[in-house]
JSON list of C-alpha atoms in Angstrom, two decimals:
[
{"chain": "A", "resi": 1, "resn": "MET", "atom": "CA", "xyz": [13.63, 148.02, 89.65]},
{"chain": "A", "resi": 2, "resn": "LYS", "atom": "CA", "xyz": [13.24, 145.33, 86.82]},
{"chain": "A", "resi": 3, "resn": "ILE", "atom": "CA", "xyz": [14.18, 146.91, 83.77]},
{"chain": "A", "resi": 4, "resn": "GLY", "atom": "CA", "xyz": [12.86, 144.55, 80.66]},
{"chain": "A", "resi": 5, "resn": "ASP", "atom": "CA", "xyz": [13.31, 140.56, 80.89]},
{"chain": "A", "resi": 6, "resn": "ASN", "atom": "CA", "xyz": [16.80, 140.38, 82.23]},
{"chain": "A", "resi": 7, "resn": "VAL", "atom": "CA", "xyz": [18.01, 144.26, 83.46]},
{"chain": "A", "resi": 8, "resn": "VAL", "atom": "CA", "xyz": [17.57, 145.07, 87.02]},
{"chain": "A", "resi": 9, "resn": "MET", "atom": "CA", "xyz": [19.09, 148.14, 88.78]},
{"chain": "A", "resi": 10, "resn": "LEU", "atom": "CA", "xyz": [19.83, 147.66, 92.02]},
{"chain": "A", "resi": 11, "resn": "GLU", "atom": "CA", "xyz": [19.43, 150.36, 94.57]},
{"chain": "A", "resi": 12, "resn": "ILE", "atom": "CA", "xyz": [21.65, 150.24, 97.57]},
{"chain": "A", "resi": 13, "resn": "SER", "atom": "CA", "xyz": [21.50, 152.80, 100.52]},
{"chain": "A", "resi": 14, "resn": "ASP", "atom": "CA", "xyz": [24.00, 153.05, 103.37]},
{"chain": "A", "resi": 15, "resn": "ASP", "atom": "CA", "xyz": [25.55, 155.80, 105.89]},
{"chain": "A", "resi": 16, "resn": "ILE", "atom": "CA", "xyz": [29.05, 156.55, 104.18]},
{"chain": "A", "resi": 17, "resn": "MET", "atom": "CA", "xyz": [31.44, 158.98, 106.04]},
{"chain": "A", "resi": 18, "resn": "GLY", "atom": "CA", "xyz": [28.47, 160.15, 107.67]},
{"chain": "A", "resi": 19, "resn": "SER", "atom": "CA", "xyz": [26.65, 160.78, 104.68]},
{"chain": "A", "resi": 20, "resn": "GLN", "atom": "CA", "xyz": [23.23, 158.57, 103.63]},
{"chain": "A", "resi": 21, "resn": "ARG", "atom": "CA", "xyz": [24.02, 157.85, 100.24]},
{"chain": "A", "resi": 22, "resn": "THR", "atom": "CA", "xyz": [22.46, 155.37, 97.18]},
{"chain": "A", "resi": 23, "resn": "ILE", "atom": "CA", "xyz": [23.98, 154.36, 94.51]},
{"chain": "A", "resi": 24, "resn": "TYR", "atom": "CA", "xyz": [22.53, 151.98, 91.69]},
{"chain": "A", "resi": 25, "resn": "PRO", "atom": "CA", "xyz": [24.83, 149.18, 90.26]},
{"chain": "A", "resi": 26, "resn": "VAL", "atom": "CA", "xyz": [22.90, 146.90, 87.92]},
{"chain": "A", "resi": 27, "resn": "LEU", "atom": "CA", "xyz": [22.55, 143.32, 87.18]},
{"chain": "A", "resi": 28, "resn": "ILE", "atom": "CA", "xyz": [22.17, 141.80, 83.67]},
{"chain": "A", "resi": 29, "resn": "PHE", "atom": "CA", "xyz": [21.52, 138.27, 83.14]},
{"chain": "A", "resi": 30, "resn": "ASP", "atom": "CA", "xyz": [20.01, 135.46, 80.94]},
{"chain": "A", "resi": 31, "resn": "ASN", "atom": "CA", "xyz": [19.58, 131.93, 80.77]},
{"chain": "A", "resi": 32, "resn": "GLU", "atom": "CA", "xyz": [23.43, 131.82, 80.78]},
{"chain": "A", "resi": 33, "resn": "ASN", "atom": "CA", "xyz": [25.59, 134.61, 82.24]},
{"chain": "A", "resi": 34, "resn": "ALA", "atom": "CA", "xyz": [24.72, 137.17, 85.20]},
{"chain": "A", "resi": 35, "resn": "ILE", "atom": "CA", "xyz": [26.77, 139.98, 85.11]},
{"chain": "A", "resi": 36, "resn": "LEU", "atom": "CA", "xyz": [27.01, 142.27, 87.59]},
{"chain": "A", "resi": 37, "resn": "VAL", "atom": "CA", "xyz": [27.75, 146.52, 86.87]},
{"chain": "A", "resi": 38, "resn": "ASP", "atom": "CA", "xyz": [30.27, 147.71, 89.73]},
{"chain": "A", "resi": 39, "resn": "THR", "atom": "CA", "xyz": [30.65, 146.84, 93.28]},
{"chain": "A", "resi": 40, "resn": "ASP", "atom": "CA", "xyz": [29.86, 150.22, 95.83]},
{"chain": "A", "resi": 41, "resn": "PHE", "atom": "CA", "xyz": [31.86, 151.61, 98.17]},
{"chain": "A", "resi": 42, "resn": "PRO", "atom": "CA", "xyz": [33.64, 149.29, 100.90]},
{"chain": "A", "resi": 43, "resn": "GLY", "atom": "CA", "xyz": [32.11, 146.76, 103.39]},
{"chain": "A", "resi": 44, "resn": "GLN", "atom": "CA", "xyz": [28.38, 146.99, 101.19]},
{"chain": "A", "resi": 45, "resn": "LEU", "atom": "CA", "xyz": [29.02, 143.45, 100.24]},
{"chain": "A", "resi": 46, "resn": "PRO", "atom": "CA", "xyz": [26.50, 141.77, 102.35]},
{"chain": "A", "resi": 47, "resn": "LYS", "atom": "CA", "xyz": [23.73, 144.67, 100.80]},
{"chain": "A", "resi": 48, "resn": "ILE", "atom": "CA", "xyz": [24.84, 143.86, 97.28]},
{"chain": "A", "resi": 49, "resn": "ARG", "atom": "CA", "xyz": [24.54, 139.91, 98.16]},
{"chain": "A", "resi": 50, "resn": "GLU", "atom": "CA", "xyz": [20.96, 140.94, 99.77]},
{"chain": "A", "resi": 51, "resn": "ALA", "atom": "CA", "xyz": [19.51, 142.78, 96.84]},
{"chain": "A", "resi": 52, "resn": "ILE", "atom": "CA", "xyz": [21.15, 139.82, 94.45]},
{"chain": "A", "resi": 53, "resn": "LYS", "atom": "CA", "xyz": [18.93, 137.39, 95.98]},
{"chain": "A", "resi": 54, "resn": "GLU", "atom": "CA", "xyz": [16.13, 139.49, 96.11]},
{"chain": "A", "resi": 55, "resn": "THR", "atom": "CA", "xyz": [16.09, 139.77, 91.89]},
{"chain": "A", "resi": 56, "resn": "GLY", "atom": "CA", "xyz": [15.40, 135.96, 92.35]},
{"chain": "A", "resi": 57, "resn": "VAL", "atom": "CA", "xyz": [19.24, 135.13, 90.57]},
{"chain": "A", "resi": 58, "resn": "PRO", "atom": "CA", "xyz": [21.57, 133.39, 92.95]},
{"chain": "A", "resi": 59, "resn": "PHE", "atom": "CA", "xyz": [24.59, 135.54, 93.94]},
{"chain": "A", "resi": 60, "resn": "GLU", "atom": "CA", "xyz": [26.94, 132.41, 93.23]},
{"chain": "A", "resi": 61, "resn": "SER", "atom": "CA", "xyz": [25.85, 132.66, 89.27]},
{"chain": "A", "resi": 62, "resn": "ILE", "atom": "CA", "xyz": [27.53, 135.84, 88.87]},
{"chain": "A", "resi": 63, "resn": "ASN", "atom": "CA", "xyz": [30.34, 135.18, 85.99]},
{"chain": "A", "resi": 64, "resn": "ALA", "atom": "CA", "xyz": [31.30, 138.60, 85.47]},
{"chain": "A", "resi": 65, "resn": "ILE", "atom": "CA", "xyz": [31.94, 141.88, 87.36]},
{"chain": "A", "resi": 66, "resn": "ILE", "atom": "CA", "xyz": [31.97, 145.13, 84.26]},
{"chain": "A", "resi": 67, "resn": "LEU", "atom": "CA", "xyz": [33.26, 148.20, 86.24]},
{"chain": "A", "resi": 68, "resn": "THR", "atom": "CA", "xyz": [32.73, 151.32, 84.43]},
{"chain": "A", "resi": 69, "resn": "HIS", "atom": "CA", "xyz": [35.65, 152.84, 86.36]},
{"chain": "A", "resi": 70, "resn": "HIS", "atom": "CA", "xyz": [37.91, 152.26, 88.97]},
{"chain": "A", "resi": 71, "resn": "ASP", "atom": "CA", "xyz": [36.58, 154.86, 91.78]},
{"chain": "A", "resi": 72, "resn": "ILE", "atom": "CA", "xyz": [36.60, 153.19, 95.31]},
{"chain": "A", "resi": 73, "resn": "ASP", "atom": "CA", "xyz": [32.70, 153.69, 95.44]},
{"chain": "A", "resi": 74, "resn": "HIS", "atom": "CA", "xyz": [32.44, 151.11, 91.91]},
{"chain": "A", "resi": 75, "resn": "ILE", "atom": "CA", "xyz": [35.68, 148.79, 93.05]},
{"chain": "A", "resi": 76, "resn": "GLY", "atom": "CA", "xyz": [35.08, 148.71, 97.21]},
{"chain": "A", "resi": 77, "resn": "ASN", "atom": "CA", "xyz": [34.52, 145.30, 96.91]},
{"chain": "A", "resi": 78, "resn": "LEU", "atom": "CA", "xyz": [35.79, 143.75, 94.03]},
{"chain": "A", "resi": 79, "resn": "SER", "atom": "CA", "xyz": [38.05, 141.53, 95.84]},
{"chain": "A", "resi": 80, "resn": "ASP", "atom": "CA", "xyz": [35.68, 140.69, 98.35]},
{"chain": "A", "resi": 81, "resn": "MET", "atom": "CA", "xyz": [33.68, 139.44, 95.67]},
{"chain": "A", "resi": 82, "resn": "VAL", "atom": "CA", "xyz": [36.27, 137.79, 93.35]},
{"chain": "A", "resi": 83, "resn": "LYS", "atom": "CA", "xyz": [37.37, 135.55, 96.56]},
{"chain": "A", "resi": 84, "resn": "GLU", "atom": "CA", "xyz": [33.42, 134.61, 97.21]},
{"chain": "A", "resi": 85, "resn": "LEU", "atom": "CA", "xyz": [32.20, 133.35, 93.97]},
{"chain": "A", "resi": 86, "resn": "GLN", "atom": "CA", "xyz": [36.24, 131.82, 93.77]},
{"chain": "A", "resi": 87, "resn": "GLY", "atom": "CA", "xyz": [36.84, 132.47, 90.36]},
{"chain": "A", "resi": 88, "resn": "ILE", "atom": "CA", "xyz": [34.08, 132.52, 88.65]},
{"chain": "A", "resi": 89, "resn": "ALA", "atom": "CA", "xyz": [33.42, 135.58, 87.95]},
{"chain": "A", "resi": 90, "resn": "LYS", "atom": "CA", "xyz": [35.80, 137.00, 85.55]},
{"chain": "A", "resi": 91, "resn": "VAL", "atom": "CA", "xyz": [36.54, 141.01, 85.81]},
{"chain": "A", "resi": 92, "resn": "MET", "atom": "CA", "xyz": [36.21, 143.47, 83.28]},
{"chain": "A", "resi": 93, "resn": "ALA", "atom": "CA", "xyz": [37.00, 147.50, 82.97]},
{"chain": "A", "resi": 94, "resn": "HIS", "atom": "CA", "xyz": [38.37, 149.50, 79.56]},
{"chain": "A", "resi": 95, "resn": "VAL", "atom": "CA", "xyz": [42.38, 148.71, 79.28]},
{"chain": "A", "resi": 96, "resn": "ASP", "atom": "CA", "xyz": [43.09, 152.21, 80.29]},
{"chain": "A", "resi": 97, "resn": "GLU", "atom": "CA", "xyz": [41.60, 151.45, 84.04]},
{"chain": "A", "resi": 98, "resn": "LYS", "atom": "CA", "xyz": [43.23, 147.93, 83.93]},
{"chain": "A", "resi": 99, "resn": "PRO", "atom": "CA", "xyz": [46.54, 149.82, 86.04]},
{"chain": "A", "resi": 100, "resn": "TYR", "atom": "CA", "xyz": [44.74, 151.23, 88.29]},
{"chain": "A", "resi": 101, "resn": "ILE", "atom": "CA", "xyz": [42.54, 148.24, 89.40]},
{"chain": "A", "resi": 102, "resn": "GLU", "atom": "CA", "xyz": [45.38, 145.90, 89.77]},
{"chain": "A", "resi": 103, "resn": "GLY", "atom": "CA", "xyz": [47.91, 148.54, 91.49]},
{"chain": "A", "resi": 104, "resn": "ASP", "atom": "CA", "xyz": [50.25, 149.51, 88.72]},
{"chain": "A", "resi": 105, "resn": "LEU", "atom": "CA", "xyz": [48.99, 152.79, 89.21]},
{"chain": "A", "resi": 106, "resn": "LYS", "atom": "CA", "xyz": [48.19, 155.55, 91.93]},
{"chain": "A", "resi": 107, "resn": "PRO", "atom": "CA", "xyz": [44.10, 155.75, 91.58]},
{"chain": "A", "resi": 108, "resn": "LEU", "atom": "CA", "xyz": [43.53, 159.53, 90.43]},
{"chain": "A", "resi": 109, "resn": "LYS", "atom": "CA", "xyz": [41.48, 160.33, 93.29]},
{"chain": "A", "resi": 110, "resn": "LEU", "atom": "CA", "xyz": [44.23, 159.17, 95.48]},
{"chain": "A", "resi": 111, "resn": "ALA", "atom": "CA", "xyz": [46.67, 161.12, 93.54]},
{"chain": "A", "resi": 112, "resn": "GLN", "atom": "CA", "xyz": [45.28, 164.43, 93.80]},
{"chain": "A", "resi": 113, "resn": "LEU", "atom": "CA", "xyz": [44.31, 164.06, 97.84]},
{"chain": "A", "resi": 114, "resn": "GLU", "atom": "CA", "xyz": [48.00, 163.10, 97.91]},
{"chain": "A", "resi": 115, "resn": "SER", "atom": "CA", "xyz": [49.75, 165.99, 95.76]},
{"chain": "A", "resi": 116, "resn": "LYS", "atom": "CA", "xyz": [47.86, 168.51, 98.34]},
{"chain": "A", "resi": 117, "resn": "LEU", "atom": "CA", "xyz": [48.09, 165.80, 101.36]},
{"chain": "A", "resi": 118, "resn": "ASN", "atom": "CA", "xyz": [50.09, 168.40, 103.79]},
{"chain": "A", "resi": 119, "resn": "ALA", "atom": "CA", "xyz": [47.87, 171.63, 103.47]},
{"chain": "A", "resi": 120, "resn": "LEU", "atom": "CA", "xyz": [44.51, 169.22, 103.99]},
{"chain": "A", "resi": 121, "resn": "PRO", "atom": "CA", "xyz": [42.41, 169.29, 107.34]},
{"chain": "A", "resi": 122, "resn": "ASP", "atom": "CA", "xyz": [42.92, 166.63, 109.00]},
{"chain": "A", "resi": 123, "resn": "GLU", "atom": "CA", "xyz": [39.57, 165.12, 108.55]},
{"chain": "A", "resi": 124, "resn": "MET", "atom": "CA", "xyz": [40.21, 165.36, 104.71]},
{"chain": "A", "resi": 125, "resn": "LYS", "atom": "CA", "xyz": [43.53, 163.14, 105.61]},
{"chain": "A", "resi": 126, "resn": "GLY", "atom": "CA", "xyz": [41.29, 160.74, 107.38]},
{"chain": "A", "resi": 127, "resn": "ILE", "atom": "CA", "xyz": [39.33, 160.10, 104.39]},
{"chain": "A", "resi": 128, "resn": "PHE", "atom": "CA", "xyz": [42.90, 159.90, 102.23]},
{"chain": "A", "resi": 129, "resn": "ASN", "atom": "CA", "xyz": [44.05, 157.30, 104.76]},
{"chain": "A", "resi": 130, "resn": "LYS", "atom": "CA", "xyz": [41.32, 155.40, 104.62]},
{"chain": "A", "resi": 131, "resn": "MET", "atom": "CA", "xyz": [41.09, 155.55, 100.72]},
{"chain": "A", "resi": 132, "resn": "LYS", "atom": "CA", "xyz": [44.53, 154.40, 100.47]},
{"chain": "A", "resi": 133, "resn": "SER", "atom": "CA", "xyz": [43.44, 151.11, 102.62]},
{"chain": "A", "resi": 134, "resn": "SER", "atom": "CA", "xyz": [40.37, 150.82, 100.32]},
{"chain": "A", "resi": 135, "resn": "PHE", "atom": "CA", "xyz": [42.59, 150.75, 97.31]},
{"chain": "A", "resi": 136, "resn": "ASP", "atom": "CA", "xyz": [45.50, 148.43, 98.56]},
{"chain": "A", "resi": 137, "resn": "LYS", "atom": "CA", "xyz": [42.35, 145.97, 99.17]},
{"chain": "A", "resi": 138, "resn": "ASN", "atom": "CA", "xyz": [41.13, 145.63, 96.84]},
{"chain": "A", "resi": 139, "resn": "ARG", "atom": "CA", "xyz": [44.02, 145.57, 94.10]},
{"chain": "A", "resi": 140, "resn": "THR", "atom": "CA", "xyz": [42.42, 142.33, 91.58]},
{"chain": "A", "resi": 141, "resn": "LYS", "atom": "CA", "xyz": [43.38, 141.36, 88.32]},
{"chain": "A", "resi": 142, "resn": "VAL", "atom": "CA", "xyz": [41.55, 142.13, 85.58]},
{"chain": "A", "resi": 143, "resn": "ASP", "atom": "CA", "xyz": [40.47, 139.08, 83.30]},
{"chain": "A", "resi": 144, "resn": "VAL", "atom": "CA", "xyz": [39.10, 140.90, 80.15]},
{"chain": "A", "resi": 145, "resn": "ALA", "atom": "CA", "xyz": [40.64, 144.29, 79.10]},
{"chain": "A", "resi": 146, "resn": "LEU", "atom": "CA", "xyz": [37.96, 146.43, 76.95]},
{"chain": "A", "resi": 147, "resn": "ASN", "atom": "CA", "xyz": [37.88, 148.21, 74.53]},
{"chain": "A", "resi": 148, "resn": "ASP", "atom": "CA", "xyz": [36.00, 151.10, 72.46]},
{"chain": "A", "resi": 149, "resn": "GLY", "atom": "CA", "xyz": [33.29, 149.73, 70.59]},
{"chain": "A", "resi": 150, "resn": "GLU", "atom": "CA", "xyz": [33.59, 146.27, 71.47]},
{"chain": "A", "resi": 151, "resn": "GLU", "atom": "CA", "xyz": [30.37, 144.26, 71.83]},
{"chain": "A", "resi": 152, "resn": "LEU", "atom": "CA", "xyz": [30.36, 141.68, 74.49]},
{"chain": "A", "resi": 153, "resn": "PRO", "atom": "CA", "xyz": [27.94, 138.67, 73.56]},
{"chain": "A", "resi": 154, "resn": "PHE", "atom": "CA", "xyz": [25.96, 138.28, 76.73]},
{"chain": "A", "resi": 155, "resn": "CYS", "atom": "CA", "xyz": [22.21, 138.97, 77.31]},
{"chain": "A", "resi": 156, "resn": "GLY", "atom": "CA", "xyz": [21.63, 140.25, 73.84]},
{"chain": "A", "resi": 157, "resn": "GLY", "atom": "CA", "xyz": [24.82, 142.08, 73.09]},
{"chain": "A", "resi": 158, "resn": "ILE", "atom": "CA", "xyz": [26.29, 144.64, 75.00]},
{"chain": "A", "resi": 159, "resn": "ASP", "atom": "CA", "xyz": [28.04, 147.55, 73.45]},
{"chain": "A", "resi": 160, "resn": "VAL", "atom": "CA", "xyz": [30.65, 149.41, 74.85]},
{"chain": "A", "resi": 161, "resn": "ILE", "atom": "CA", "xyz": [31.57, 152.98, 74.57]},
{"chain": "A", "resi": 162, "resn": "HIS", "atom": "CA", "xyz": [34.96, 154.19, 75.61]},
{"chain": "A", "resi": 163, "resn": "THR", "atom": "CA", "xyz": [33.51, 157.82, 77.86]},
{"chain": "A", "resi": 164, "resn": "PRO", "atom": "CA", "xyz": [36.97, 159.26, 79.29]},
{"chain": "A", "resi": 165, "resn": "GLY", "atom": "CA", "xyz": [36.74, 162.18, 81.02]},
{"chain": "A", "resi": 166, "resn": "HIS", "atom": "CA", "xyz": [35.52, 161.27, 84.56]},
{"chain": "A", "resi": 167, "resn": "THR", "atom": "CA", "xyz": [38.25, 159.15, 84.62]},
{"chain": "A", "resi": 168, "resn": "LEU", "atom": "CA", "xyz": [40.51, 158.62, 81.67]},
{"chain": "A", "resi": 169, "resn": "GLY", "atom": "CA", "xyz": [39.53, 154.89, 80.71]},
{"chain": "A", "resi": 170, "resn": "HIS", "atom": "CA", "xyz": [35.54, 155.63, 81.91]},
{"chain": "A", "resi": 171, "resn": "VAL", "atom": "CA", "xyz": [32.99, 153.43, 79.59]},
{"chain": "A", "resi": 172, "resn": "CYS", "atom": "CA", "xyz": [29.26, 153.39, 79.20]},
{"chain": "A", "resi": 173, "resn": "LEU", "atom": "CA", "xyz": [27.64, 149.87, 78.63]},
{"chain": "A", "resi": 174, "resn": "TYR", "atom": "CA", "xyz": [24.41, 150.01, 75.38]},
{"chain": "A", "resi": 175, "resn": "LEU", "atom": "CA", "xyz": [22.47, 147.19, 76.67]},
{"chain": "A", "resi": 176, "resn": "LYS", "atom": "CA", "xyz": [20.96, 146.70, 72.68]},
{"chain": "A", "resi": 177, "resn": "LYS", "atom": "CA", "xyz": [18.15, 144.04, 73.98]},
{"chain": "A", "resi": 178, "resn": "THR", "atom": "CA", "xyz": [16.41, 146.71, 76.11]},
{"chain": "A", "resi": 179, "resn": "LYS", "atom": "CA", "xyz": [18.16, 149.88, 75.02]},
{"chain": "A", "resi": 180, "resn": "VAL", "atom": "CA", "xyz": [19.04, 150.93, 78.35]},
{"chain": "A", "resi": 181, "resn": "LEU", "atom": "CA", "xyz": [22.47, 153.10, 79.09]},
{"chain": "A", "resi": 182, "resn": "ILE", "atom": "CA", "xyz": [24.49, 152.54, 81.96]},
{"chain": "A", "resi": 183, "resn": "THR", "atom": "CA", "xyz": [26.31, 155.75, 82.36]},
{"chain": "A", "resi": 184, "resn": "GLY", "atom": "CA", "xyz": [28.19, 155.37, 85.50]},
{"chain": "A", "resi": 185, "resn": "ASP", "atom": "CA", "xyz": [29.49, 158.64, 86.74]},
{"chain": "A", "resi": 186, "resn": "MET", "atom": "CA", "xyz": [29.44, 160.83, 84.21]},
{"chain": "A", "resi": 187, "resn": "LEU", "atom": "CA", "xyz": [25.67, 162.08, 83.87]},
{"chain": "A", "resi": 188, "resn": "ASN", "atom": "CA", "xyz": [23.67, 162.49, 86.68]},
{"chain": "A", "resi": 189, "resn": "ILE", "atom": "CA", "xyz": [19.43, 163.07, 86.97]},
{"chain": "A", "resi": 190, "resn": "LYS", "atom": "CA", "xyz": [18.98, 166.42, 88.46]},
{"chain": "A", "resi": 191, "resn": "ASP", "atom": "CA", "xyz": [15.19, 168.16, 88.95]},
{"chain": "A", "resi": 192, "resn": "GLY", "atom": "CA", "xyz": [13.75, 165.60, 86.38]},
{"chain": "A", "resi": 193, "resn": "LYS", "atom": "CA", "xyz": [16.72, 166.00, 83.89]},
{"chain": "A", "resi": 194, "resn": "LEU", "atom": "CA", "xyz": [20.06, 164.05, 82.30]},
{"chain": "A", "resi": 195, "resn": "VAL", "atom": "CA", "xyz": [22.72, 166.24, 83.33]},
{"chain": "A", "resi": 196, "resn": "PRO", "atom": "CA", "xyz": [26.76, 166.23, 83.13]},
{"chain": "A", "resi": 197, "resn": "SER", "atom": "CA", "xyz": [28.79, 164.72, 86.47]},
{"chain": "A", "resi": 198, "resn": "SER", "atom": "CA", "xyz": [30.02, 167.91, 88.35]},
{"chain": "A", "resi": 199, "resn": "LYS", "atom": "CA", "xyz": [33.15, 169.20, 87.19]},
{"chain": "A", "resi": 200, "resn": "ASP", "atom": "CA", "xyz": [34.81, 169.14, 90.76]},
{"chain": "A", "resi": 201, "resn": "ILE", "atom": "CA", "xyz": [34.58, 165.10, 90.54]},
{"chain": "A", "resi": 202, "resn": "ASN", "atom": "CA", "xyz": [35.58, 164.84, 86.84]},
{"chain": "A", "resi": 203, "resn": "PHE", "atom": "CA", "xyz": [39.63, 164.14, 86.04]},
{"chain": "A", "resi": 204, "resn": "ASP", "atom": "CA", "xyz": [38.84, 166.06, 82.67]},
{"chain": "A", "resi": 205, "resn": "ASP", "atom": "CA", "xyz": [35.56, 167.91, 82.18]},
{"chain": "A", "resi": 206, "resn": "ASP", "atom": "CA", "xyz": [36.11, 169.20, 79.09]},
{"chain": "A", "resi": 207, "resn": "MET", "atom": "CA", "xyz": [37.05, 165.73, 78.32]},
{"chain": "A", "resi": 208, "resn": "ASN", "atom": "CA", "xyz": [33.64, 164.26, 79.51]},
{"chain": "A", "resi": 209, "resn": "LEU", "atom": "CA", "xyz": [31.56, 166.41, 78.25]},
{"chain": "A", "resi": 210, "resn": "LYS", "atom": "CA", "xyz": [33.11, 165.42, 74.36]},
{"chain": "A", "resi": 211, "resn": "SER", "atom": "CA", "xyz": [31.93, 161.75, 75.93]},
{"chain": "A", "resi": 212, "resn": "ILE", "atom": "CA", "xyz": [28.48, 163.19, 76.36]},
{"chain": "A", "resi": 213, "resn": "GLU", "atom": "CA", "xyz": [28.18, 163.66, 72.76]},
{"chain": "A", "resi": 214, "resn": "LYS", "atom": "CA", "xyz": [29.35, 160.53, 71.42]},
{"chain": "A", "resi": 215, "resn": "ILE", "atom": "CA", "xyz": [26.50, 159.12, 73.15]},
{"chain": "A", "resi": 216, "resn": "GLY", "atom": "CA", "xyz": [24.26, 160.85, 71.54]},
{"chain": "A", "resi": 217, "resn": "GLY", "atom": "CA", "xyz": [23.25, 158.26, 68.62]},
{"chain": "A", "resi": 218, "resn": "TYR", "atom": "CA", "xyz": [22.79, 155.12, 70.56]},
{"chain": "A", "resi": 219, "resn": "ASP", "atom": "CA", "xyz": [18.34, 153.85, 70.84]},
{"chain": "A", "resi": 220, "resn": "VAL", "atom": "CA", "xyz": [18.03, 154.41, 74.43]},
{"chain": "A", "resi": 221, "resn": "LYS", "atom": "CA", "xyz": [14.89, 154.08, 76.61]},
{"chain": "A", "resi": 222, "resn": "TYR", "atom": "CA", "xyz": [16.57, 154.09, 79.78]},
{"chain": "A", "resi": 223, "resn": "VAL", "atom": "CA", "xyz": [19.44, 155.86, 81.60]},
{"chain": "A", "resi": 224, "resn": "ILE", "atom": "CA", "xyz": [21.28, 154.28, 84.21]},
{"chain": "A", "resi": 225, "resn": "CYS", "atom": "CA", "xyz": [23.21, 157.08, 86.07]},
{"chain": "A", "resi": 226, "resn": "TYR", "atom": "CA", "xyz": [24.91, 155.31, 88.96]},
{"chain": "A", "resi": 227, "resn": "HIS", "atom": "CA", "xyz": [24.37, 158.22, 91.69]},
{"chain": "A", "resi": 228, "resn": "SER", "atom": "CA", "xyz": [21.47, 159.08, 90.93]},
{"chain": "A", "resi": 229, "resn": "GLY", "atom": "CA", "xyz": [19.40, 155.80, 88.85]},
{"chain": "A", "resi": 230, "resn": "LEU", "atom": "CA", "xyz": [17.04, 155.85, 86.23]},
{"chain": "A", "resi": 231, "resn": "PHE", "atom": "CA", "xyz": [16.08, 158.25, 83.66]},
{"chain": "A", "resi": 232, "resn": "LYS", "atom": "CA", "xyz": [13.49, 157.29, 81.06]},
{"chain": "A", "resi": 233, "resn": "LYS", "atom": "CA", "xyz": [13.86, 159.00, 77.70]},
{"chain": "A", "resi": 234, "resn": "GLU", "atom": "CA", "xyz": [10.04, 160.44, 76.36]},
{"chain": "A", "resi": 235, "resn": "CYS", "atom": "CA", "xyz": [9.34, 158.69, 73.41]}
]
């Protein structure tokens, strides 16, 4: 779905671990840049490539990949994309997410599962092993470590908003030209309303709620939630 002149919310669906799921990465572009925000579950690169092609933007023109955080459904195709783009695309993430993406720290969700691995049913142990393998494969250098309040000089200006809670270095992105707020996993849409992400999936739910307060001062027209799509604010 195109939003304004230079933002497209991609919609990618597939059967993931036995259930149908749809996620919404974002493509931001202008005459000089093509930026992808988040990279989907592992194994989805062909669908990502096709979705980008349908926008009219060549996949090969992507010169930056911004990650809202390090969960596997956001970095799942990062390594393959970086290799396919032959170093053209710079990887960007918050400075607190950098060690998880590069493999210096154990991913938070993986560490939580590992801490109770012996008590998990066999099905969950299988999921743990798949996650561990996917994280190991996607260890990737972060070329640009982002900081709170930083403005990226792309596509009319992109504000980086550090919104910890879901993970420690989670960020939202505010696109000034189109008044779009990309919220990663901080928010969801339920019954036509914006709601906080479930406390069950947050590293620190209280921290996530404080981060939601932080975005209140932005002039937002559209909100894109990674797992539930587009929310248009009433004027």
